[in-house]
Short mmCIF file of C-alpha atoms in Angstrom, two decimals:
data_model
loop_
_atom_site.label_atom_id
_atom_site.label_comp_id
_atom_site.label_asym_id
_atom_site.label_seq_id
_atom_site.Cartn_x
_atom_site.Cartn_y
_atom_site.Cartn_z
CA MET A 1 70.49 149.45 -216.12
CA THR A 2 71.34 149.69 -219.80
CA PRO A 3 68.14 149.92 -221.86
CA PRO A 4 67.51 147.06 -224.27
CA PRO A 5 68.15 147.54 -227.95
CA ASP A 6 65.16 148.51 -230.02
CA GLU A 7 64.86 145.10 -231.63
CA LEU A 8 65.94 141.49 -231.14
CA ARG A 9 65.39 138.80 -233.77
CA ILE A 10 65.04 135.09 -232.98
CA LEU A 11 65.12 132.35 -235.62
CA SER A 12 63.23 129.14 -234.83
CA PRO A 13 64.11 126.60 -237.53
CA THR A 14 61.71 123.78 -236.64
CA ALA A 15 59.12 122.68 -234.10
CA ILE A 16 61.35 119.91 -232.73
CA LEU A 17 65.00 119.30 -233.54
CA GLY A 18 65.03 116.50 -236.10
CA TYR A 19 61.70 117.41 -237.69
CA GLY A 20 63.64 119.15 -240.45
CA PHE A 21 63.26 122.45 -242.31
CA PRO A 22 63.81 123.63 -245.90
CA GLU A 23 67.26 125.09 -246.42
CA SER A 24 65.67 127.88 -248.45
CA SER A 25 63.54 128.93 -245.45
CA PHE A 26 66.55 128.75 -243.14
CA ALA A 27 68.56 130.91 -245.54
CA ALA A 28 65.73 133.45 -245.64
CA GLY A 29 65.76 133.58 -241.86
CA LEU A 30 69.53 134.03 -241.74
CA ALA A 31 69.24 136.87 -244.26
CA ARG A 32 67.20 138.74 -241.64
CA ASP A 33 70.28 138.81 -239.39
CA PRO A 34 68.96 137.01 -236.30
CA HIS A 35 70.56 137.51 -232.91
CA VAL A 36 70.04 133.89 -231.83
CA ILE A 37 69.04 130.52 -233.30
CA ALA A 38 66.98 128.52 -230.83
CA VAL A 39 65.10 125.24 -230.96
CA ASP A 40 63.02 123.11 -228.66
CA ALA A 41 64.22 119.51 -229.06
CA GLY A 42 61.58 117.61 -227.14
CA SER A 43 58.18 117.14 -225.61
CA SER A 44 56.25 114.93 -223.22
CA ASP A 45 53.58 114.50 -225.94
CA PRO A 46 54.93 111.11 -227.15
CA GLY A 47 54.25 109.71 -223.69
CA PRO A 48 56.40 108.32 -220.88
CA TYR A 49 58.23 105.55 -222.77
CA TYR A 50 61.09 107.69 -224.11
CA LEU A 51 61.82 109.28 -220.74
CA GLY A 52 61.60 105.97 -218.90
CA ALA A 53 63.71 104.06 -221.41
CA GLY A 54 66.22 106.89 -221.84
CA VAL A 55 65.97 106.90 -225.63
CA PRO A 56 65.12 109.70 -228.10
CA PHE A 57 61.93 109.81 -230.15
CA THR A 58 63.69 111.57 -233.02
CA ASP A 59 66.03 109.99 -235.54
CA ARG A 60 69.76 110.53 -235.10
CA ALA A 61 70.48 111.26 -238.76
CA ALA A 62 67.63 113.79 -238.88
CA VAL A 63 68.82 115.53 -235.71
CA LYS A 64 72.38 115.64 -237.01
CA ARG A 65 71.23 117.17 -240.29
CA ASP A 66 69.34 119.96 -238.50
CA LEU A 67 72.12 120.61 -235.99
CA ARG A 68 74.81 120.73 -238.69
CA LEU A 69 73.03 123.59 -240.45
CA MET A 70 72.29 125.43 -237.20
CA LEU A 71 75.79 125.12 -235.74
CA ALA A 72 77.50 126.16 -238.96
CA ALA A 73 75.22 129.20 -239.27
CA GLY A 74 75.66 130.21 -235.66
CA ARG A 75 79.44 130.05 -235.80
CA ALA A 76 79.61 131.84 -239.17
CA ARG A 77 77.58 134.74 -237.74
CA ASP A 78 78.95 134.59 -234.18
CA ILE A 79 75.47 134.25 -232.67
CA PRO A 80 74.42 131.72 -230.02
CA VAL A 81 72.66 128.46 -230.80
CA ILE A 82 70.42 127.17 -228.01
CA VAL A 83 68.90 123.67 -227.76
CA GLY A 84 66.37 122.84 -225.03
CA THR A 85 65.04 119.46 -223.87
CA ALA A 86 67.89 117.69 -225.63
CA GLY A 87 67.19 114.27 -227.06
CA GLY A 88 63.43 114.59 -226.73
CA CYS A 89 63.05 114.22 -222.95
CA GLY A 90 66.08 116.00 -221.50
CA ALA A 91 67.36 113.35 -219.07
CA ARG A 92 71.04 112.46 -218.87
CA PRO A 93 70.98 109.77 -221.64
CA HIS A 94 69.16 112.19 -223.97
CA LEU A 95 71.58 115.00 -223.16
CA ASP A 96 74.62 112.78 -223.74
CA TRP A 97 73.13 111.54 -227.03
CA THR A 98 72.74 115.11 -228.29
CA LEU A 99 76.17 116.18 -227.08
CA ALA A 100 77.78 113.31 -228.97
CA ILE A 101 76.14 114.60 -232.17
CA VAL A 102 77.28 118.17 -231.46
CA ARG A 103 80.90 117.08 -230.91
CA GLU A 104 80.77 114.88 -234.01
CA ILE A 105 79.57 117.77 -236.18
CA ALA A 106 82.19 120.11 -234.72
CA ALA A 107 84.96 117.65 -235.57
CA GLU A 108 83.66 117.05 -239.10
CA GLU A 109 83.12 120.75 -239.85
CA GLY A 110 86.17 122.10 -238.03
CA LEU A 111 84.05 124.27 -235.71
CA SER A 112 85.33 125.88 -232.51
CA PHE A 113 83.01 127.22 -229.81
CA ARG A 114 82.33 127.52 -226.12
CA LEU A 115 79.74 124.87 -225.28
CA ALA A 116 77.52 125.14 -222.22
CA VAL A 117 75.89 121.94 -220.95
CA ILE A 118 72.97 122.18 -218.51
CA PRO A 119 71.65 118.89 -217.10
CA ALA A 120 68.08 118.79 -215.77
CA ASP A 121 68.17 115.51 -213.83
CA ILE A 122 67.00 115.77 -210.24
CA ASP A 123 68.16 113.50 -207.45
CA PRO A 124 65.43 111.20 -206.06
CA GLU A 125 66.45 112.06 -202.49
CA THR A 126 65.77 115.73 -203.19
CA LEU A 127 62.26 114.85 -204.35
CA LEU A 128 61.66 112.45 -201.46
CA ALA A 129 62.53 115.22 -199.02
CA ALA A 130 60.21 117.61 -200.88
CA GLN A 131 57.45 114.98 -200.86
CA ARG A 132 57.77 114.55 -197.11
CA ASP A 133 57.61 118.34 -196.68
CA GLY A 134 54.51 118.68 -198.89
CA ARG A 135 56.42 120.59 -201.59
CA LEU A 136 55.80 118.02 -204.36
CA VAL A 137 52.22 118.82 -205.30
CA PRO A 138 49.90 117.36 -207.97
CA LEU A 139 49.19 118.88 -211.34
CA PRO A 140 45.38 118.62 -211.53
CA PRO A 141 43.79 116.16 -212.05
CA GLY A 142 46.78 114.00 -211.13
CA PRO A 143 47.20 112.09 -207.89
CA GLU A 144 49.21 113.01 -204.83
CA ALA A 145 52.91 112.29 -205.06
CA SER A 146 54.12 109.10 -203.39
CA ALA A 147 57.57 108.07 -202.24
CA ASP A 148 57.14 104.74 -204.04
CA ASP A 149 56.54 106.51 -207.35
CA VAL A 150 59.63 108.68 -206.90
CA ARG A 151 61.75 105.61 -206.16
CA ALA A 152 60.27 103.67 -209.09
CA ALA A 153 61.15 106.31 -211.72
CA THR A 154 64.06 105.34 -213.95
CA HIS A 155 64.72 108.99 -214.86
CA LEU A 156 63.59 112.17 -213.11
CA VAL A 157 63.90 115.62 -214.67
CA ALA A 158 62.98 119.14 -213.64
CA GLN A 159 61.73 121.55 -216.30
CA MET A 160 64.16 124.49 -216.08
CA GLY A 161 63.13 128.06 -216.67
CA PRO A 162 65.24 130.63 -218.55
CA GLU A 163 67.57 131.45 -215.64
CA PRO A 164 70.20 128.71 -216.22
CA LEU A 165 70.22 129.55 -219.92
CA ILE A 166 70.71 133.23 -219.12
CA GLU A 167 73.64 132.33 -216.89
CA ALA A 168 75.24 130.32 -219.68
CA LEU A 169 74.83 133.19 -222.14
CA ALA A 170 76.19 135.70 -219.64
CA ARG A 171 79.28 133.53 -219.20
CA GLY A 172 80.03 133.50 -222.90
CA ALA A 173 78.36 130.37 -224.25
CA ASP A 174 78.30 130.11 -228.03
CA VAL A 175 76.26 126.91 -228.01
CA ILE A 176 73.95 125.73 -225.22
CA VAL A 177 72.63 122.19 -224.96
CA ALA A 178 70.17 121.91 -222.10
CA GLY A 179 68.24 119.09 -220.54
CA ARG A 180 64.50 119.31 -219.90
CA ALA A 181 63.42 122.93 -220.30
CA TYR A 182 60.23 124.96 -220.26
CA ASP A 183 59.45 125.21 -223.97
CA PRO A 184 59.55 129.03 -224.30
CA ALA A 185 62.71 129.34 -222.17
CA VAL A 186 65.24 128.80 -224.97
CA PHE A 187 63.65 131.64 -226.95
CA ALA A 188 63.11 133.99 -224.01
CA ALA A 189 66.57 133.66 -222.44
CA LEU A 190 68.50 136.15 -224.59
CA PRO A 191 65.68 138.74 -224.62
CA LEU A 192 65.37 138.54 -220.84
CA MET A 193 69.12 138.86 -220.41
CA ARG A 194 69.02 142.00 -222.56
CA GLY A 195 66.17 143.57 -220.61
CA PHE A 196 63.15 143.02 -222.85
CA ASP A 197 59.69 142.73 -221.36
CA ALA A 198 59.18 139.30 -219.79
CA GLY A 199 55.54 138.92 -220.86
CA LEU A 200 56.33 139.61 -224.50
CA ALA A 201 59.48 137.47 -224.45
CA VAL A 202 57.73 134.43 -222.98
CA HIS A 203 54.66 134.79 -225.23
CA LEU A 204 56.91 135.04 -228.28
CA GLY A 205 58.73 131.93 -227.06
CA LYS A 206 55.43 130.12 -226.71
CA ILE A 207 54.74 130.73 -230.40
CA LEU A 208 58.28 130.12 -231.67
CA GLU A 209 58.61 126.78 -229.89
CA CYS A 210 56.43 125.24 -232.62
CA ALA A 211 58.00 127.26 -235.45
CA ALA A 212 55.72 127.46 -238.51
CA ILE A 213 52.84 125.52 -236.95
CA ALA A 214 51.40 128.96 -236.13
CA ALA A 215 51.33 129.83 -239.85
CA VAL A 216 48.90 129.02 -242.67
CA PRO A 217 49.39 126.39 -243.94
CA GLY A 218 50.98 125.21 -240.72
CA SER A 219 54.07 123.03 -240.58
CA GLY A 220 56.20 121.65 -237.78
CA GLY A 221 59.10 121.37 -240.22
CA ASP A 222 59.61 124.96 -241.33
CA CYS A 223 61.14 128.18 -240.00
CA MET A 224 59.62 131.13 -238.13
CA LEU A 225 61.21 134.46 -237.29
CA GLY A 226 60.25 136.39 -234.19
CA THR A 227 61.10 140.09 -233.93
CA LEU A 228 60.86 141.44 -230.39
CA ARG A 229 60.56 145.16 -229.75
CA ARG A 230 59.96 147.25 -226.65
CA ASP A 231 56.16 147.10 -226.68
CA HIS A 232 55.26 144.32 -229.15
CA PHE A 233 56.60 141.45 -231.21
CA LEU A 234 56.16 140.27 -234.80
CA VAL A 235 55.97 136.69 -236.05
CA GLU A 236 56.56 135.77 -239.68
CA PRO A 237 57.14 132.43 -241.45
CA MET A 238 60.22 132.20 -243.63
CA ALA A 239 58.70 130.11 -246.42
CA PRO A 240 57.00 132.37 -249.01
CA GLU A 241 54.04 129.99 -249.35
CA ARG A 242 53.12 130.43 -245.67
CA ARG A 243 51.69 133.39 -243.81
CA CYS A 244 50.79 134.26 -240.25
CA THR A 245 47.25 135.47 -239.68
CA VAL A 246 45.57 136.88 -236.62
CA VAL A 247 43.56 133.68 -236.35
CA SER A 248 46.54 131.34 -236.79
CA VAL A 249 48.68 133.13 -234.20
CA ALA A 250 45.86 133.65 -231.71
CA ALA A 251 44.80 130.02 -232.12
CA HIS A 252 48.33 128.81 -231.45
CA THR A 253 48.42 130.97 -228.33
CA LEU A 254 45.68 128.66 -227.00
CA TYR A 255 47.81 125.59 -227.73
CA GLU A 256 48.35 123.29 -224.72
CA LYS A 257 46.46 125.57 -222.35
CA SER A 258 43.62 124.82 -219.95
CA ASP A 259 42.92 128.55 -219.47
CA PRO A 260 42.71 130.83 -222.56
CA TYR A 261 44.06 133.84 -220.67
CA ARG A 262 46.64 132.50 -218.22
CA LEU A 263 49.61 130.24 -218.84
CA PRO A 264 51.50 129.17 -215.68
CA GLY A 265 55.22 128.60 -215.97
CA PRO A 266 58.39 128.80 -213.90
CA GLY A 267 58.29 131.98 -211.83
CA GLY A 268 54.83 133.25 -212.68
CA VAL A 269 51.84 133.31 -214.98
CA LEU A 270 51.69 134.70 -218.52
CA ASP A 271 48.58 136.91 -218.51
CA LEU A 272 46.95 137.37 -221.92
CA THR A 273 43.81 139.23 -220.87
CA ALA A 274 45.07 142.44 -222.52
CA THR A 275 46.85 140.82 -225.49
CA THR A 276 46.08 142.13 -228.96
CA PHE A 277 46.72 140.53 -232.36
CA VAL A 278 46.97 142.77 -235.44
CA GLN A 279 47.74 141.90 -239.04
CA GLU A 280 50.95 143.85 -239.70
CA ASP A 281 51.16 142.87 -243.36
CA ALA A 282 50.03 139.96 -245.52
CA ARG A 283 52.39 137.50 -243.82
CA THR A 284 53.16 139.03 -240.43
CA VAL A 285 51.20 139.43 -237.18
CA ARG A 286 51.93 141.99 -234.44
CA VAL A 287 51.25 140.94 -230.83
CA ALA A 288 51.16 143.33 -227.86
CA GLY A 289 49.84 143.57 -224.33
CA SER A 290 51.04 140.23 -222.92
CA ARG A 291 52.14 140.52 -219.28
CA MET A 292 54.13 138.36 -216.91
CA MET A 293 52.58 138.20 -213.45
CA ARG A 294 55.34 137.16 -211.06
CA GLY A 295 54.56 134.63 -208.37
CA PRO A 296 56.09 131.76 -206.36
CA TYR A 297 58.71 129.88 -208.35
CA THR A 298 57.74 126.30 -209.13
CA LEU A 299 59.29 123.62 -211.32
CA LYS A 300 57.47 120.88 -213.18
CA ILE A 301 58.92 117.44 -212.42
CA GLU A 302 58.62 114.48 -214.78
CA GLY A 303 59.53 110.89 -213.99
CA ALA A 304 58.69 107.62 -215.73
CA ALA A 305 58.57 104.14 -214.21
CA LEU A 306 58.31 100.67 -215.73
CA ALA A 307 54.68 99.51 -215.86
CA GLY A 308 55.18 96.13 -217.55
CA PHE A 309 55.50 94.68 -221.04
CA ARG A 310 53.14 94.95 -224.01
CA THR A 311 52.03 92.57 -226.77
CA VAL A 312 49.57 93.58 -229.49
CA SER A 313 47.64 91.92 -232.28
CA ILE A 314 45.95 93.87 -235.08
CA ALA A 315 42.97 92.53 -237.01
CA GLY A 316 40.14 93.69 -239.23
CA VAL A 317 36.46 92.87 -238.73
CA ARG A 318 33.87 93.19 -241.50
CA ASP A 319 31.00 90.84 -240.61
CA PRO A 320 28.00 93.11 -239.81
CA SER A 321 26.61 90.57 -237.34
CA PHE A 322 29.92 90.48 -235.47
CA ILE A 323 30.15 94.29 -235.48
CA ALA A 324 26.60 94.68 -234.19
CA GLN A 325 27.41 92.42 -231.22
CA ILE A 326 31.03 93.37 -230.71
CA ASP A 327 30.69 94.71 -227.16
CA SER A 328 29.05 91.52 -225.87
CA ILE A 329 31.58 89.40 -227.79
CA LEU A 330 34.52 91.25 -226.27
CA ASP A 331 33.01 90.97 -222.79
CA ALA A 332 32.64 87.23 -223.29
CA VAL A 333 36.24 86.90 -224.48
CA ARG A 334 37.49 88.86 -221.46
CA ALA A 335 35.61 86.47 -219.19
CA ARG A 336 36.95 83.46 -221.12
CA VAL A 337 40.56 84.67 -220.74
CA ALA A 338 40.10 85.27 -217.00
CA GLU A 339 38.50 81.85 -216.47
CA ASN A 340 41.12 79.97 -218.48
CA PHE A 341 44.04 81.38 -216.46
CA SER A 342 42.28 81.71 -213.10
CA ARG A 343 44.60 79.17 -211.46
CA THR A 344 47.81 80.91 -212.48
CA LEU A 345 46.98 84.61 -213.02
CA SER A 346 44.93 87.09 -211.03
CA PRO A 347 43.16 90.07 -212.62
CA ASP A 348 45.99 92.26 -211.25
CA ASP A 349 48.65 90.34 -213.21
CA TYR A 350 47.65 91.73 -216.61
CA ARG A 351 45.46 94.22 -218.45
CA LEU A 352 43.59 93.15 -221.58
CA LEU A 353 42.49 96.03 -223.80
CA PHE A 354 40.53 96.22 -227.05
CA ARG A 355 40.62 99.32 -229.27
CA LEU A 356 37.96 99.62 -231.97
CA TYR A 357 39.12 101.88 -234.80
CA GLY A 358 36.23 102.91 -237.01
CA ARG A 359 33.89 103.26 -234.05
CA ASP A 360 35.61 104.84 -231.02
CA GLY A 361 39.29 103.91 -231.24
CA VAL A 362 40.45 107.50 -230.75
CA MET A 363 38.09 108.86 -228.08
CA GLY A 364 36.71 105.72 -226.48
CA ALA A 365 33.56 106.22 -224.43
CA SER A 366 33.80 109.99 -225.08
CA GLU A 367 33.16 109.53 -228.81
CA PRO A 368 29.97 111.53 -229.58
CA LEU A 369 29.21 109.58 -232.78
CA ARG A 370 29.64 106.18 -231.19
CA ALA A 371 26.01 105.09 -231.57
CA THR A 372 24.90 107.11 -234.60
CA ALA A 373 25.76 104.47 -237.22
CA THR A 374 27.09 100.94 -237.50
CA PRO A 375 30.45 100.96 -239.29
CA HIS A 376 30.89 98.55 -242.18
CA GLU A 377 34.32 97.53 -240.87
CA ILE A 378 36.38 97.92 -237.71
CA GLY A 379 40.10 97.84 -237.07
CA LEU A 380 40.58 95.85 -233.86
CA VAL A 381 43.71 96.17 -231.73
CA VAL A 382 44.10 93.53 -229.02
CA GLU A 383 46.59 94.59 -226.37
CA ALA A 384 47.89 93.07 -223.16
CA VAL A 385 50.17 94.69 -220.62
CA ALA A 386 51.63 92.40 -217.99
CA ALA A 387 54.50 92.04 -215.55
CA THR A 388 56.47 89.96 -218.06
CA GLN A 389 56.60 89.75 -221.83
CA GLU A 390 55.70 86.06 -221.61
CA ILE A 391 52.45 86.76 -219.75
CA ALA A 392 51.53 89.51 -222.21
CA ASP A 393 52.22 87.11 -225.10
CA THR A 394 50.02 84.46 -223.50
CA ILE A 395 47.07 86.77 -222.86
CA VAL A 396 47.08 88.25 -226.38
CA SER A 397 47.51 84.85 -228.01
CA PHE A 398 44.58 83.35 -226.13
CA ALA A 399 42.35 86.41 -226.59
CA ARG A 400 43.15 86.55 -230.31
CA SER A 401 42.44 82.86 -230.91
CA SER A 402 39.25 83.05 -228.86
CA LEU A 403 38.01 86.01 -230.90
CA LEU A 404 39.00 84.36 -234.16
CA HIS A 405 36.70 81.40 -233.62
CA TRP A 406 34.07 82.83 -231.27
CA GLY A 407 30.58 81.65 -232.02
CA TYR A 408 27.81 84.27 -231.98
CA PRO A 409 24.18 84.52 -233.16
CA GLY A 410 24.01 85.09 -236.92
CA ARG A 411 27.49 83.76 -237.63
CA VAL A 412 27.74 82.51 -241.22
CA SER A 413 31.37 81.53 -241.76
CA THR A 414 33.21 79.19 -239.40
CA ALA A 415 36.61 79.82 -240.98
CA GLY A 416 37.34 82.80 -238.76
CA ASN A 417 36.01 86.16 -237.64
CA LEU A 418 39.18 88.23 -238.04
CA ALA A 419 41.42 89.31 -240.93
CA PHE A 420 45.10 89.70 -239.99
CA PRO A 421 47.38 92.05 -241.97
CA TYR A 422 50.55 90.62 -240.42
CA SER A 423 52.14 87.22 -239.91
CA PRO A 424 53.12 86.66 -237.17
CA SER A 425 49.88 88.15 -235.92
CA ASP A 426 51.14 88.92 -232.40
CA LEU A 427 53.76 91.65 -232.04
CA GLN A 428 55.90 92.20 -228.96
CA ALA A 429 56.06 95.91 -228.14
CA GLY A 430 58.42 95.50 -225.19
CA GLU A 431 58.64 97.72 -222.14
CA VAL A 432 55.74 99.95 -221.11
CA PHE A 433 56.29 103.00 -218.94
CA ARG A 434 53.96 105.27 -217.00
CA PHE A 435 54.38 108.81 -215.72
CA ALA A 436 55.05 108.02 -212.07
CA VAL A 437 55.90 111.65 -211.25
CA TYR A 438 54.17 114.50 -213.05
CA HIS A 439 54.07 117.10 -210.31
CA LEU A 440 55.13 120.61 -209.29
CA LEU A 441 58.07 121.24 -207.00
CA THR A 442 57.32 124.31 -204.88
CA GLY A 443 59.43 126.42 -202.53
CA ILE A 444 62.16 127.18 -205.08
CA ASP A 445 64.43 129.96 -203.77
CA ASP A 446 67.13 129.79 -206.45
CA PRO A 447 65.80 128.96 -209.96
CA GLY A 448 69.25 127.84 -211.08
CA ALA A 449 70.31 125.76 -208.09
CA LEU A 450 69.15 122.45 -209.56
CA PHE A 451 70.70 123.13 -212.97
CA PRO A 452 74.53 123.35 -212.81
CA VAL A 453 76.14 124.90 -215.88
CA ARG A 454 79.41 123.45 -217.14
CA PHE A 455 81.50 124.51 -220.09
CA GLU A 456 83.62 122.80 -222.73
CA GLU A 457 85.90 124.46 -225.23
CA ILE A 458 85.07 122.59 -228.43
CA GLY A 459 87.72 122.57 -231.14
CA ALA A 460 90.35 124.11 -228.86
CA PRO A 461 93.71 122.44 -228.21
CA ALA A 462 92.72 121.74 -224.62
CA VAL A 463 89.39 121.17 -222.92
CA ALA A 464 88.47 123.39 -219.99
CA GLU A 465 85.51 122.88 -217.75
CA VAL A 466 83.99 125.34 -215.34
CA VAL A 467 81.44 123.96 -212.91
CA ARG A 468 79.16 126.32 -211.09
#
């Protein structure tokens, strides 16, 4: 086996494609002669709606701006550009949306390149068979997988590891646009193909996926350069006003982890028990000792299903008597709504929720300061989720009007209890989705089998496709 080169440089322009980055930072990164430009384009953090609805959570113009700079730089330097979790969620509509932007930019800029496309959609029948065989297992503390949930999902994706990306690179891809992908995979693919240590490559990818968030001051819209060597890697922000510190990089290593020392992923566990962080210079941190512990290959599966329709109403409350009694008032309004519609709606037909911002709107019952002081005002969000938009409208309308004129001990004004910032006061939020499938698929023999790689020759006189 040919030994890896002494050094490989990876430029991560932004935390998520479409979040933007300063052109000056990007130019500074390009001046360091990177071997690859890679970006993670999505996340499950915004919740299940975008996967279920098949729409991106990033703006098209913003994504096109970022991609234009990245594609032009990659082609000018003849280095690959890799995009993972295209369109935010990585299902077929998100992938197609991103590919349309790529082709549009290529036509406008006169770019020619070999494009690899890697879908991540998984057939429901494949998952149903796995569920019957006990190979679709929960991610704690989630529930057991059910066949009904698999069938209900509008889109199902598997989170690919680096192997399909490596295949695309090995077959000459200049640009890769991939569906749902393990976040570090787009950064680790080229290093793994060139023989670098897997533990260091994946750990570096874990940091680069969020770009300059691991710097001080942190930013999701700025560039980070990773330099991978045989026994360590370096991370450095490209904006001169930012710096990486031991604390900022070590803290980001804990990001999205339930265990501070072990990070499971496709094909194994990243073991950080022997990892060291050293300040290399004022703006750069050296990381060493990270190890990849190989194990059974598993794939995370994500699927979203329609849960109903949402209507919301937002109001402000400032009467101290109302605020002091707000829990009993809300309980009474819930009971009033249920009684009023008892002949036509059962409790299973809708959910009525109240969120109290200024008291516990963020953490709910887990808020540790909930009872320490009475707030002088509360932002109240009234929300209903129901099987139809009409039912959700009805529940919110009745709950809002009941609250507005509810009588309570100590009430002074009869004009109304709530202040509304908007007219109309009730806002239709449309479809609501839930994560119906958020499980692990076990028993994977071929990490690339579910992720076929196809090619297009962009900007060439003829289009050629190669399907694996």
